[in-house]
N, CA, C and O atoms as a DFTB+ gen file, in Angstrom:
496 C
 N C O
     1  1      13.665      14.517       4.746
     2  2      12.894      13.209       5.084
     3  2      11.731      13.357       4.673
     4  3      11.348      14.498       4.412
     5  1      10.702      12.040       4.477
     6  2       9.727      11.952       4.101
     7  2       8.967      11.202       4.974
     8  3       9.264      10.013       5.095
     9  1       7.663      11.844       5.870
    10  2       6.796      10.797       7.291
    11  2       5.460      10.240       6.309
    12  3       5.311      10.843       5.246
    13  1       4.798       9.475       6.527
    14  2       3.802       8.862       6.117
    15  2       2.975       8.012       6.708
    16  3       3.136       6.796       6.808
    17  1       1.898       8.788       7.186
    18  2       0.891       7.593       8.196
    19  2      -0.450       7.786       7.972
    20  3      -1.151       8.797       7.973
    21  1      -0.755       6.184       7.708
    22  2      -1.638       5.905       7.127
    23  2      -2.803       5.583       8.498
    24  3      -2.344       5.517       9.638
    25  1      -4.565       5.367       8.211
    26  2      -5.210       5.346       8.608
    27  2      -6.556       4.480       7.385
    28  3      -6.624       4.595       6.161
    29  1      -7.623       3.507       8.505
    30  2      -8.593       3.695       7.651
    31  2      -8.722       1.935       8.086
    32  3      -9.805       1.357       7.991
    33  1      -7.767       1.398       8.445
    34  2      -7.751      -0.116       8.682
    35  2      -9.137      -0.413      10.226
    36  3      -9.353       0.469      11.058
    37  1      -9.588      -1.279      10.238
    38  2     -10.552      -2.031      10.681
    39  2     -10.903      -3.552      11.085
    40  3     -10.115      -4.432      10.737
    41  1     -11.723      -3.787      11.597
    42  2     -13.050      -5.339      11.100
    43  2     -13.646      -5.201      10.445
    44  3     -14.252      -4.129      10.441
    45  1     -13.873      -6.067       9.543
    46  2     -14.458      -6.330       8.497
    47  2     -15.130      -7.622       8.085
    48  3     -14.359      -8.581       8.068
    49  1     -16.549      -7.908       7.704
    50  2     -16.663      -9.578       7.487
    51  2     -15.940      -9.747       5.516
    52  3     -15.605      -9.027       4.575
    53  1     -16.029     -10.862       5.801
    54  2     -15.591     -10.887       4.997
    55  2     -16.735     -10.477       3.290
    56  3     -17.954     -10.310       3.238
    57  1     -15.940     -10.447       2.407
    58  2     -16.743      -9.887       1.436
    59  2     -16.851      -7.922       1.533
    60  3     -17.363      -7.188       0.688
    61  1     -16.354      -7.617       2.508
    62  2     -16.882      -6.464       2.909
    63  2     -15.658      -5.173       1.744
    64  3     -14.977      -5.349       0.733
    65  1     -15.832      -4.464       2.272
    66  2     -14.880      -3.199       1.567
    67  2     -14.132      -2.356       2.704
    68  3     -14.922      -1.760       3.436
    69  1     -12.512      -2.144       3.066
    70  2     -12.047      -0.982       3.811
    71  2     -11.756      -0.322       2.528
    72  3     -11.729      -0.825       1.405
    73  1     -11.482       1.237       2.993
    74  2     -10.677       2.284       2.152
    75  2      -9.249       2.180       3.083
    76  3      -9.231       2.063       4.308
    77  1      -8.214       2.244       2.303
    78  2      -7.572       2.821       3.624
    79  2      -6.348       3.991       3.017
    80  3      -5.753       3.991       1.939
    81  1      -6.269       4.873       4.088
    82  2      -5.474       5.999       3.753
    83  2      -3.892       6.041       4.217
    84  3      -3.378       5.596       5.243
    85  1      -3.269       6.774       3.030
    86  2      -1.093       7.427       3.540
    87  2      -1.317       8.814       3.454
    88  3      -2.327       8.894       2.755
    89  1      -0.919      10.103       3.796
    90  2      -1.088      11.220       3.974
    91  2       0.814      11.143       3.782
    92  3       1.525      10.930       4.765
    93  1       1.061      11.232       3.185
    94  2       2.325      12.278       2.744
    95  2       3.280      12.995       3.509
    96  3       2.539      13.758       4.128
    97  1       4.384      13.242       3.859
    98  2       4.575      14.836       4.120
    99  2       6.162      14.782       3.764
   100  3       6.844      13.782       3.540
   101  1       6.607      16.349       3.779
   102  2       8.300      16.248       3.876
   103  2       8.513      16.492       2.023
   104  3       9.310      17.392       1.759
   105  1       8.100      16.026       1.226
   106  2       7.948      16.002       0.024
   107  2       6.789      15.518      -0.690
   108  3       5.968      14.692      -0.292
   109  1       6.824      16.205      -1.928
   110  2       5.251      15.850      -2.641
   111  2       4.897      14.851      -3.331
   112  3       5.408      14.227      -4.261
   113  1       4.106      14.790      -2.849
   114  2       3.735      12.887      -3.303
   115  2       4.271      13.406      -5.595
   116  3       5.149      12.882      -6.280
   117  1       3.530      14.239      -5.892
   118  2       4.021      13.734      -7.627
   119  2       5.366      13.591      -7.465
   120  3       5.824      13.968      -8.543
   121  1       6.729      13.110      -6.405
   122  2       7.461      13.156      -7.307
   123  2       8.327      11.937      -6.238
   124  3       9.465      11.755      -5.805
   125  1       7.064      11.338      -6.168
   126  2       7.538       9.647      -5.509
   127  2       6.812       8.528      -5.724
   128  3       5.664       8.813      -5.384
   129  1       6.853       7.453      -6.090
   130  2       6.473       5.791      -6.586
   131  2       5.712       5.372      -5.255
   132  3       6.533       5.102      -4.379
   133  1       4.636       5.260      -4.911
   134  2       3.765       5.366      -3.800
   135  2       3.335       3.714      -4.077
   136  3       2.866       3.287      -5.132
   137  1       3.680       2.761      -2.612
   138  2       2.972       1.673      -2.756
   139  2       2.546       1.126      -1.262
   140  3       2.651       1.763      -0.214
   141  1       1.877      -0.644      -1.473
   142  2       1.181      -0.788      -0.121
   143  2       1.792      -2.518       0.112
   144  3       1.586      -3.346      -0.775
   145  1       2.501      -2.872       1.326
   146  2       2.593      -3.633       1.358
   147  2       1.571      -4.347       2.784
   148  3       0.696      -3.787       3.443
   149  1       1.943      -5.320       2.857
   150  2       1.055      -6.227       4.146
   151  2       1.735      -7.287       4.511
   152  3       2.415      -8.019       3.791
   153  1       1.440      -7.399       6.237
   154  2       2.531      -8.454       6.408
   155  2       1.628      -9.448       7.799
   156  3       0.915      -9.045       8.718
   157  1       1.904     -10.323       7.554
   158  2       0.415     -10.550       8.378
   159  2       1.386     -11.324       9.048
   160  3       2.526     -11.220       8.595
   161  1       1.181     -12.264      10.256
   162  2       1.868     -12.940      11.444
   163  2       2.539     -13.967      10.742
   164  3       2.212     -14.452       9.659
   165  1       3.674     -14.304      11.577
   166  2       4.873     -15.381      11.236
   167  2       5.298     -15.056       9.819
   168  3       6.517     -15.214       9.742
   169  1       4.699     -14.605       8.495
   170  2       4.379     -14.120       7.679
   171  2       5.620     -12.485       7.023
   172  3       5.873     -11.430       7.604
   173  1       6.064     -12.980       5.720
   174  2       7.284     -12.105       5.720
   175  2       6.189     -10.594       4.614
   176  3       5.214     -10.604       3.862
   177  1       7.071      -9.618       5.126
   178  2       6.690      -8.984       4.452
   179  2       5.612      -8.908       2.685
   180  3       6.329      -9.110       1.705
   181  1       4.319      -8.689       2.407
   182  2       4.297      -8.853       1.026
   183  2       3.730      -7.763       0.646
   184  3       3.091      -7.085       1.451
   185  1       3.897      -7.345      -0.900
   186  2       3.460      -6.620      -1.790
   187  2       2.775      -6.240      -2.560
   188  3       3.015      -6.575      -3.721
   189  1       1.755      -5.478      -2.321
   190  2       0.422      -5.335      -2.138
   191  2      -0.211      -4.852      -4.283
   192  3      -0.753      -5.414      -5.234
   193  1       0.460      -3.315      -3.866
   194  2      -0.228      -2.090      -4.684
   195  2       1.143      -1.214      -5.323
   196  3       2.031      -1.265      -4.472
   197  1       1.475      -0.639      -6.217
   198  2       1.889       0.777      -5.984
   199  2       1.754       1.519      -7.502
   200  3       1.653       1.175      -8.680
   201  1       1.810       2.596      -6.809
   202  2       1.032       3.555      -8.174
   203  2       2.923       4.635      -8.675
   204  3       3.449       5.509      -7.985
   205  1       3.273       4.248      -9.614
   206  2       4.045       5.323      -9.880
   207  2       3.506       6.604      -9.922
   208  3       2.292       6.732      -9.763
   209  1       4.259       7.633     -10.122
   210  2       4.191       8.693      -9.709
   211  2       3.283       9.297     -10.860
   212  3       2.225       9.916     -10.750
   213  1       4.303       8.787     -12.492
   214  2       3.211       8.848     -13.999
   215  2       1.852       8.068     -13.342
   216  3       1.628       7.603     -14.460
   217  1       1.041       7.659     -12.740
   218  2      -0.058       7.379     -12.640
   219  2       0.088       5.688     -13.061
   220  3      -1.030       5.174     -13.041
   221  1       0.929       4.928     -13.348
   222  2       1.069       3.644     -13.955
   223  2       1.185       2.648     -12.426
   224  3       2.007       2.586     -11.512
   225  1       0.084       2.059     -12.697
   226  2      -0.283       0.974     -11.094
   227  2      -0.071      -0.649     -11.438
   228  3      -0.724      -1.303     -12.251
   229  1       0.742      -0.995     -10.807
   230  2       0.709      -2.493     -10.149
   231  2       0.599      -3.613      -9.119
   232  3       1.505      -3.816      -8.311
   233  1      -0.478      -4.309      -9.155
   234  2      -0.413      -5.477      -8.765
   235  2       0.074      -6.846      -8.029
   236  3       0.818      -7.772      -8.354
   237  1      -0.562      -6.585      -7.093
   238  2      -0.260      -8.344      -6.493
   239  2      -1.164      -9.445      -7.588
   240  3      -2.310      -9.246      -7.993
   241  1      -0.636     -10.155      -7.782
   242  2      -1.765     -10.733      -8.167
   243  2      -3.014     -11.306      -7.208
   244  3      -4.112     -11.669      -7.630
   245  1      -2.536     -11.296      -5.696
   246  2      -3.839     -12.384      -5.305
   247  2      -5.028     -11.014      -4.891
   248  3      -6.049     -11.215      -4.234
   249  1      -4.601      -9.610      -5.452
   250  2      -5.601      -9.009      -5.165
   251  2      -6.190      -8.041      -6.257
   252  3      -6.826      -7.030      -5.959
   253  1      -5.910      -8.458      -7.620
   254  2      -5.688      -8.114      -8.462
   255  2      -7.382      -7.812      -8.835
   256  3      -7.956      -8.859      -8.532
   257  1      -8.286      -6.929      -9.303
   258  2      -9.556      -6.875      -9.403
   259  2     -10.460      -6.551      -7.929
   260  3     -11.514      -5.969      -7.672
   261  1      -9.267      -7.374      -7.040
   262  2     -10.274      -6.905      -5.379
   263  2      -9.927      -5.386      -5.198
   264  3     -10.789      -4.508      -5.206
   265  1      -8.398      -5.124      -5.012
   266  2      -8.068      -3.463      -4.747
   267  2      -7.559      -2.404      -6.059
   268  3      -6.850      -2.492      -7.061
   269  1      -8.323      -1.458      -5.428
   270  2      -7.224      -0.310      -6.851
   271  2      -6.661       0.722      -5.858
   272  3      -7.019       1.245      -4.802
   273  1      -5.746       0.761      -6.585
   274  2      -4.187       2.224      -5.416
   275  2      -4.955       3.189      -5.823
   276  3      -5.197       2.875      -6.988
   277  1      -5.495       4.169      -5.601
   278  2      -4.920       5.635      -6.140
   279  2      -4.675       7.295      -5.699
   280  3      -5.411       7.401      -4.717
   281  1      -4.207       8.262      -5.855
   282  2      -3.882       9.135      -5.421
   283  2      -4.517      10.233      -5.883
   284  3      -5.191      10.228      -6.914
   285  1      -4.289      11.506      -4.946
   286  2      -4.174      12.493      -5.149
   287  2      -3.313      13.768      -4.513
   288  3      -3.330      14.213      -3.365
   289  1      -2.656      14.136      -5.527
   290  2      -1.752      14.720      -5.122
   291  2      -1.828      16.329      -4.774
   292  3      -1.251      16.942      -3.876
   293  1      -2.258      16.555      -5.254
   294  2      -3.128      17.358      -4.678
   295  2      -3.340      17.576      -2.614
   296  3      -3.143      18.491      -1.814
   297  1      -3.733      16.426      -2.553
   298  2      -4.147      15.926      -0.868
   299  2      -2.379      15.033      -0.660
   300  3      -2.203      14.170       0.200
   301  1      -1.569      15.371      -1.377
   302  2      -0.437      14.462      -0.402
   303  2      -0.762      12.966      -0.607
   304  3       0.285      12.321      -0.652
   305  1      -2.204      11.965      -0.789
   306  2      -2.819      11.706      -0.614
   307  2      -2.747      10.431      -1.102
   308  3      -3.010      10.443      -2.304
   309  1      -2.470       9.185      -0.632
   310  2      -2.247       7.445      -1.571
   311  2      -3.170       6.708      -0.646
   312  3      -2.906       6.472       0.533
   313  1      -4.377       6.331      -1.326
   314  2      -5.420       5.102      -1.322
   315  2      -5.279       3.978      -1.484
   316  3      -4.870       3.596      -2.581
   317  1      -5.542       3.126      -0.540
   318  2      -5.783       1.711      -1.373
   319  2      -7.267       0.807      -0.976
   320  3      -7.362      -0.132      -0.186
   321  1      -8.054       1.268      -1.580
   322  2      -9.425       0.359      -1.872
   323  2      -9.843      -1.040      -2.155
   324  3      -9.790      -1.592      -3.255
   325  1     -10.444      -1.767      -0.554
   326  2     -10.184      -2.723      -0.801
   327  2     -12.050      -4.009      -1.010
   328  3     -12.845      -4.631      -0.304
   329  1     -11.876      -3.801      -1.938
   330  2     -13.021      -4.888      -2.043
   331  2     -13.349      -6.294      -2.279
   332  3     -12.638      -6.944      -3.046
   333  1     -14.125      -6.708      -1.829
   334  2     -14.222      -8.128      -1.191
   335  2     -13.242      -9.038      -0.245
   336  3     -12.552      -9.931      -0.737
   337  1     -13.240      -8.803       0.841
   338  2     -11.994      -8.693       1.201
   339  2     -12.403      -9.945       1.567
   340  3     -13.587     -10.230       1.750
   341  1     -10.969     -11.147       1.752
   342  2     -11.370     -12.218       2.605
   343  2     -10.405     -12.400       3.568
   344  3      -9.376     -11.725       3.575
   345  1     -10.674     -13.355       4.482
   346  2      -9.618     -13.164       5.507
   347  2      -8.588     -13.712       5.312
   348  3      -7.953     -13.448       6.333
   349  1      -7.695     -14.570       4.418
   350  2      -6.918     -13.813       4.084
   351  2      -5.885     -12.880       3.540
   352  3      -4.713     -12.873       3.162
   353  1      -7.003     -12.032       3.708
   354  2      -6.323     -10.478       3.360
   355  2      -6.000      -9.740       4.573
   356  3      -5.504      -8.617       4.659
   357  1      -6.484     -10.832       5.833
   358  2      -5.547      -9.770       7.248
   359  2      -4.219      -9.912       7.423
   360  3      -3.449     -10.870       7.364
   361  1      -4.046      -8.110       7.779
   362  2      -2.651      -8.437       8.106
   363  2      -2.146      -6.652       8.653
   364  3      -2.651      -5.561       8.388
   365  1      -1.697      -6.798       8.970
   366  2      -1.055      -4.948       8.716
   367  2      -0.390      -4.645       7.233
   368  3       0.408      -5.262       6.528
   369  1      -1.206      -3.214       7.081
   370  2      -0.686      -2.616       6.118
   371  2       0.210      -1.616       6.441
   372  3       0.397      -1.042       7.514
   373  1       0.951      -1.434       4.928
   374  2       1.777      -0.064       5.348
   375  2       2.043       0.691       4.044
   376  3       2.264       0.157       2.957
   377  1       2.019       1.312       4.163
   378  2       2.674       2.632       3.123
   379  2       3.637       2.979       3.418
   380  3       4.026       3.336       4.529
   381  1       4.412       2.899       2.002
   382  2       5.379       3.329       2.094
   383  2       5.565       3.583       0.314
   384  3       4.745       3.289      -0.555
   385  1       7.203       4.355       0.107
   386  2       6.961       5.390      -0.737
   387  2       8.781       5.517      -0.722
   388  3       9.640       5.383       0.149
   389  1       8.786       5.863      -2.260
   390  2      10.802       5.497      -3.154
   391  2      10.729       6.326      -4.186
   392  3       9.958       6.581      -5.110
   393  1      11.850       6.706      -3.726
   394  2      12.153       7.678      -4.516
   395  2      12.690       7.333      -6.411
   396  3      12.788       8.224      -7.254
   397  1      12.889       6.214      -6.599
   398  2      13.561       5.979      -7.793
   399  2      12.406       5.240      -8.335
   400  3      11.323       5.070      -7.775
   401  1      12.782       4.816      -9.520
   402  2      12.517       4.425     -10.056
   403  2      13.008       2.919     -11.661
   404  3      13.228       3.399     -12.773
   405  1      13.075       1.724     -11.541
   406  2      11.540       1.596     -11.370
   407  2      10.977      -0.164     -11.007
   408  3       9.914      -0.731     -10.752
   409  1      12.838      -0.633     -11.227
   410  2      12.769      -2.406     -10.986
   411  2      12.666      -2.285      -9.377
   412  3      12.666      -1.295      -8.645
   413  1      12.583      -3.587      -9.120
   414  2      12.228      -4.551      -8.224
   415  2      10.869      -3.859      -7.181
   416  3      10.933      -4.119      -5.980
   417  1       9.640      -2.964      -7.710
   418  2       8.831      -2.699      -7.023
   419  2       8.171      -3.585      -6.582
   420  3       7.002      -3.362      -6.896
   421  1       8.249      -4.374      -6.088
   422  2       7.775      -5.774      -5.302
   423  2       8.647      -6.297      -4.298
   424  3       8.318      -7.357      -3.764
   425  1       9.814      -5.672      -3.917
   426  2      10.985      -6.093      -3.423
   427  2      10.819      -4.890      -1.818
   428  3      11.308      -3.781      -2.031
   429  1      10.410      -5.016      -0.862
   430  2       9.943      -4.172       0.086
   431  2      11.851      -3.010       0.976
   432  3      12.033      -2.166       1.853
   433  1      12.621      -3.701       0.084
   434  2      14.021      -2.826       0.947
   435  2      14.285      -2.483      -0.369
   436  3      15.506      -2.495      -0.527
   437  1      13.577      -2.122      -1.596
   438  2      13.465      -1.116      -3.057
   439  2      13.004       0.140      -2.489
   440  3      13.201       1.151      -3.163
   441  1      12.251       0.284      -1.026
   442  2      11.701       1.485      -0.544
   443  2      12.264       2.187       0.472
   444  3      13.141       1.684       1.174
   445  1      11.884       3.230       0.622
   446  2      12.842       4.200       0.914
   447  2      12.305       4.426       2.468
   448  3      13.153       4.167       3.322
   449  1      10.888       4.918       3.001
   450  2       9.970       5.741       3.690
   451  2       8.900       4.671       4.112
   452  3       8.254       4.013       3.296
   453  1       8.778       4.566       5.542
   454  2       7.724       3.959       5.544
   455  2       6.671       4.482       7.036
   456  3       6.991       5.129       8.033
   457  1       4.846       3.636       6.467
   458  2       4.633       4.399       7.281
   459  2       4.877       3.419       8.723
   460  3       5.934       2.808       8.882
   461  1       3.692       3.366       9.783
   462  2       3.817       2.554      10.996
   463  2       3.167       1.585      10.795
   464  3       3.463       0.548      11.390
   465  1       1.666       1.633       9.551
   466  2       0.759       0.768       9.518
   467  2       0.161       0.958      10.228
   468  3       0.297       1.735      11.173
   469  1      -1.149      -0.094       9.804
   470  2      -2.672       0.206       9.938
   471  2      -3.208      -1.506       9.649
   472  3      -3.123      -2.171       8.617
   473  1      -3.561      -1.734      10.490
   474  2      -4.102      -3.289      10.972
   475  2      -5.568      -3.408      10.259
   476  3      -6.695      -3.049      10.598
   477  1      -4.994      -4.125       9.032
   478  2      -6.614      -4.442       8.635
   479  2      -7.471      -6.464       8.827
   480  3      -7.117      -7.494       8.252
   481  1      -8.288      -6.305       9.565
   482  2      -8.760      -8.025       9.407
   483  2     -10.461      -8.013       9.256
   484  3     -11.400      -7.327       9.658
   485  1     -10.160      -9.652       8.115
   486  2     -11.354      -9.765       7.026
   487  2     -12.108     -11.234       8.553
   488  3     -11.610     -12.356       8.646
   489  1     -12.935     -10.885       9.198
   490  2     -13.443     -11.850       9.718
   491  2     -14.697     -13.006       9.209
   492  3     -15.861     -12.606       9.207
   493  1     -14.391     -14.417       8.793
   494  2     -14.841     -14.832       8.156
   495  2     -16.372     -16.093       8.660
   496  3     -17.006     -16.677       7.781
C-alpha cells in the first residue's frame, strides 16, 4: 500500500508561484510513476503532469512552460513547481501514483493511489 501526502498549497496573486510537494511512503518512489491532477469546483478532475520512473515527463497543454514536475527519489518526494499562476489554475491539486506503464497517463482512473489534495488559489 502506498500513502501520499501533499503540502504546499495556498493563496497567491495571479502571476505568482507555489511549489507543491508530495511525500510517498510504503513503496520506493523510483518504482512509481507520479502524477499531479487538479479539480476545480463543478469540473472533472484533470491531468496536470506526470513523471515516469525513468525521468520522462509530460504536461497538460494548459500548464506547459509554466509548471515543472520533478522528483527526489532519495527523499521519496515529487514536486510541482507552479509559476505564472493564473486564476484558472485555482483548484484542489492531487498527487497520484501508478505502478504500471505507460498508456492512459492523462486518465485519473489509471492511477492506483491518491493523496488527500491541497488547495491552490490564484487571485486576480
